[in-house]
CSV table of C-alpha atoms in Angstrom, one decimal:
chain,number,residue,atom,x,y,z
Z,1,UNK,CA,-24.6,-7.3,-7.0
Z,2,UNK,CA,-23.9,-4.8,-9.5
Z,3,UNK,CA,-21.5,-4.9,-12.3
Z,4,UNK,CA,-17.9,-3.6,-10.7
Z,5,UNK,CA,-16.5,-0.9,-13.3
Z,6,UNK,CA,-13.1,-2.9,-14.7
Z,7,UNK,CA,-10.9,-0.1,-12.6
Z,8,UNK,CA,-12.1,-0.8,-9.5
Z,9,UNK,CA,-11.5,-4.5,-9.9
Z,10,UNK,CA,-8.3,-4.3,-11.3
Z,11,UNK,CA,-7.8,-1.4,-7.9
Z,12,UNK,CA,-9.2,-4.1,-5.2
Z,13,UNK,CA,-6.3,-6.3,-6.6
Z,14,UNK,CA,-3.9,-3.9,-6.7
Z,15,UNK,CA,-5.0,-3.0,-2.9
Z,16,UNK,CA,-4.6,-7.1,-2.5
Z,17,UNK,CA,-0.9,-7.1,-3.6
Z,18,UNK,CA,0.2,-3.4,-1.7
Z,19,UNK,CA,-1.5,-5.0,1.8
Z,20,UNK,CA,1.2,-8.8,1.3
Z,21,UNK,CA,4.1,-6.0,0.6
Z,22,UNK,CA,3.0,-4.1,4.1
Z,23,UNK,CA,2.2,-7.4,6.1
Z,24,UNK,CA,5.9,-8.5,4.6
Z,25,UNK,CA,7.2,-5.2,6.6
Z,26,UNK,CA,5.5,-4.2,9.2
Z,27,UNK,CA,3.3,-7.4,10.5
Z,28,UNK,CA,4.8,-9.2,13.1
Z,29,UNK,CA,6.3,-12.7,12.7
Z,30,UNK,CA,8.9,-14.9,14.4
Z,31,UNK,CA,11.2,-15.2,11.3
Z,32,UNK,CA,11.6,-11.2,11.3
Z,33,UNK,CA,11.8,-10.8,14.9
Z,34,UNK,CA,15.0,-13.4,14.6
Z,35,UNK,CA,16.4,-12.2,10.8
Z,36,UNK,CA,19.3,-10.5,13.4
Z,37,UNK,CA,20.8,-13.7,14.1
Z,38,UNK,CA,23.5,-14.5,10.7
Z,39,UNK,CA,21.9,-16.8,9.0
Z,40,UNK,CA,19.4,-18.0,10.3
Z,41,UNK,CA,17.1,-16.3,8.4
Z,42,UNK,CA,16.8,-14.2,5.1
Z,43,UNK,CA,16.8,-10.7,5.8
Z,44,UNK,CA,13.7,-8.9,3.7
Z,45,UNK,CA,14.4,-7.5,0.5
Z,46,UNK,CA,13.5,-3.7,0.4
Z,47,UNK,CA,14.6,-3.5,-3.2
Z,48,UNK,CA,12.1,-6.4,-3.9
Z,49,UNK,CA,9.3,-4.6,-2.9
Z,50,UNK,CA,10.3,-1.0,-4.1
Z,51,UNK,CA,10.2,-2.8,-7.9
Z,52,UNK,CA,6.6,-4.4,-6.8
Z,53,UNK,CA,5.5,-1.0,-5.2
Z,54,UNK,CA,6.9,0.8,-8.5
Z,55,UNK,CA,5.0,-0.9,-10.7
Z,56,UNK,CA,1.7,-1.1,-8.3
Z,57,UNK,CA,2.0,2.6,-8.5
Z,58,UNK,CA,2.2,2.6,-11.6
Z,59,UNK,CA,-0.8,-0.2,-12.2
Z,60,UNK,CA,-2.8,2.1,-10.3
Z,61,UNK,CA,-1.7,5.4,-12.2
Z,62,UNK,CA,-3.1,3.4,-15.0
Z,63,UNK,CA,-5.8,2.3,-13.4
Z,64,UNK,CA,-7.3,5.3,-11.8
Z,65,UNK,CA,-6.9,7.2,-15.0
Z,66,UNK,CA,-9.3,4.1,-16.8
Z,67,UNK,CA,-11.9,4.8,-13.8
Z,68,UNK,CA,-12.1,8.6,-14.7
Z,69,UNK,CA,-12.6,8.4,-18.2
Z,70,UNK,CA,-15.1,5.7,-17.3
Z,71,UNK,CA,-18.9,7.5,-16.9
Z,72,UNK,CA,-20.8,7.1,-14.0
Z,73,UNK,CA,-18.2,6.6,-12.4
Z,74,UNK,CA,-19.0,5.2,-8.7
Z,75,UNK,CA,-18.9,8.3,-5.9
Z,76,UNK,CA,-15.7,8.8,-4.2
Z,77,UNK,CA,-13.9,6.1,-6.5
Z,78,UNK,CA,-11.3,8.9,-7.5
Z,79,UNK,CA,-10.7,9.7,-3.9
Z,80,UNK,CA,-9.7,6.6,-3.0
Z,81,UNK,CA,-7.3,5.0,-5.6
Z,82,UNK,CA,-5.8,8.7,-5.2
Z,83,UNK,CA,-5.1,8.5,-1.3
Z,84,UNK,CA,-4.2,4.8,-2.1
Z,85,UNK,CA,-1.8,5.9,-4.5
Z,86,UNK,CA,-0.3,8.1,-1.6
Z,87,UNK,CA,0.0,5.6,0.7
Z,88,UNK,CA,2.2,3.2,-1.6
Z,89,UNK,CA,4.1,6.1,-2.5
Z,90,UNK,CA,5.4,6.7,1.4
Z,91,UNK,CA,6.1,3.1,1.8
Z,92,UNK,CA,7.9,2.9,-1.4
Z,93,UNK,CA,10.0,5.3,-0.2
Z,94,UNK,CA,10.6,4.0,3.2
Z,95,UNK,CA,11.7,1.1,1.3
Z,96,UNK,CA,14.1,2.9,-0.5
Z,97,UNK,CA,15.5,4.4,2.1
Z,98,UNK,CA,15.8,0.8,4.0
Z,99,UNK,CA,17.3,-0.8,0.6
Z,100,UNK,CA,19.5,2.3,0.6
Z,101,UNK,CA,21.0,1.6,3.6
Z,102,UNK,CA,21.1,-2.1,3.4
Z,103,UNK,CA,23.4,-1.2,0.8
Z,104,UNK,CA,25.4,0.3,3.5
Z,105,UNK,CA,25.2,3.2,3.6
Z,106,UNK,CA,23.8,3.4,7.1
Z,107,UNK,CA,23.6,7.1,7.8
Z,108,UNK,CA,21.2,7.7,5.2
Z,109,UNK,CA,18.0,7.0,6.6
Z,110,UNK,CA,18.3,8.2,10.6
Z,111,UNK,CA,15.4,6.9,12.6
Z,112,UNK,CA,14.4,10.5,13.7
Z,113,UNK,CA,13.1,10.9,9.4
Z,114,UNK,CA,11.9,7.1,9.4
Z,115,UNK,CA,9.4,7.7,12.7
Z,116,UNK,CA,8.6,11.2,10.9
Z,117,UNK,CA,7.8,9.1,7.4
Z,118,UNK,CA,5.6,6.2,9.8
Z,119,UNK,CA,3.6,8.8,10.9
Z,120,UNK,CA,3.0,10.2,7.9
Z,121,UNK,CA,2.4,7.1,6.1
Z,122,UNK,CA,0.3,5.9,8.8
Z,123,UNK,CA,-2.0,8.6,8.0
Z,124,UNK,CA,-2.3,8.0,4.4
Z,125,UNK,CA,-3.1,4.5,5.6
Z,126,UNK,CA,-6.0,5.7,8.0
Z,127,UNK,CA,-7.5,8.3,5.3
Z,128,UNK,CA,-7.5,5.7,2.4
Z,129,UNK,CA,-9.1,2.5,4.5
Z,130,UNK,CA,-11.4,5.4,5.5
Z,131,UNK,CA,-12.2,6.1,2.0
Z,132,UNK,CA,-12.2,2.9,1.4
Z,133,UNK,CA,-14.5,1.7,3.8
Z,134,UNK,CA,-17.0,4.5,2.8
Z,135,UNK,CA,-16.6,3.3,-0.9
Z,136,UNK,CA,-17.5,-0.3,-0.1
Z,137,UNK,CA,-20.6,0.9,1.6
Z,138,UNK,CA,-21.3,2.8,-1.7
Z,139,UNK,CA,-21.2,-0.1,-3.3
Z,140,UNK,CA,-23.4,-2.3,-1.1
Z,141,UNK,CA,-25.8,0.7,-1.3
Z,142,UNK,CA,-26.2,0.4,-5.2
Z,143,UNK,CA,-26.7,-3.2,-4.6
Z,144,UNK,CA,-29.9,-2.3,-2.7
Z,145,UNK,CA,-32.7,-3.0,-5.5
Z,146,UNK,CA,-36.1,-1.9,-4.9
Z,147,UNK,CA,-38.8,-3.7,-4.2
Z,148,UNK,CA,-42.2,-4.4,-6.2
């Protein structure tokens, strides 16, 4: 396997943390399904997710800048990090709005806005996934050594 730039390794670590947050919010679990029963389960802490996503966005911004500065960056790495950053920002905004709502400002995030934000977020996730798949293929392609 070729030596990957440190920026791509760091991007992969950021991706792992981001996916964990995404899954904590959207993946089905009985805990979340039953969280509406008072005192049975702790509610999702959207404020913590906002802070974590802020940190990930900051880390990814720095990582993306470092990748751009590296000579011979793998084709598609810049587009992928940009798309992932957009998805992180979109999820952060959804979490921020839910956090406001959890603090008693119930009318601050109407369902129609949430549905529009969710659709936009899902589109950004799809784009970053497609770019990630293409980038992974480029990494595998550079791994092929000529016979001889």
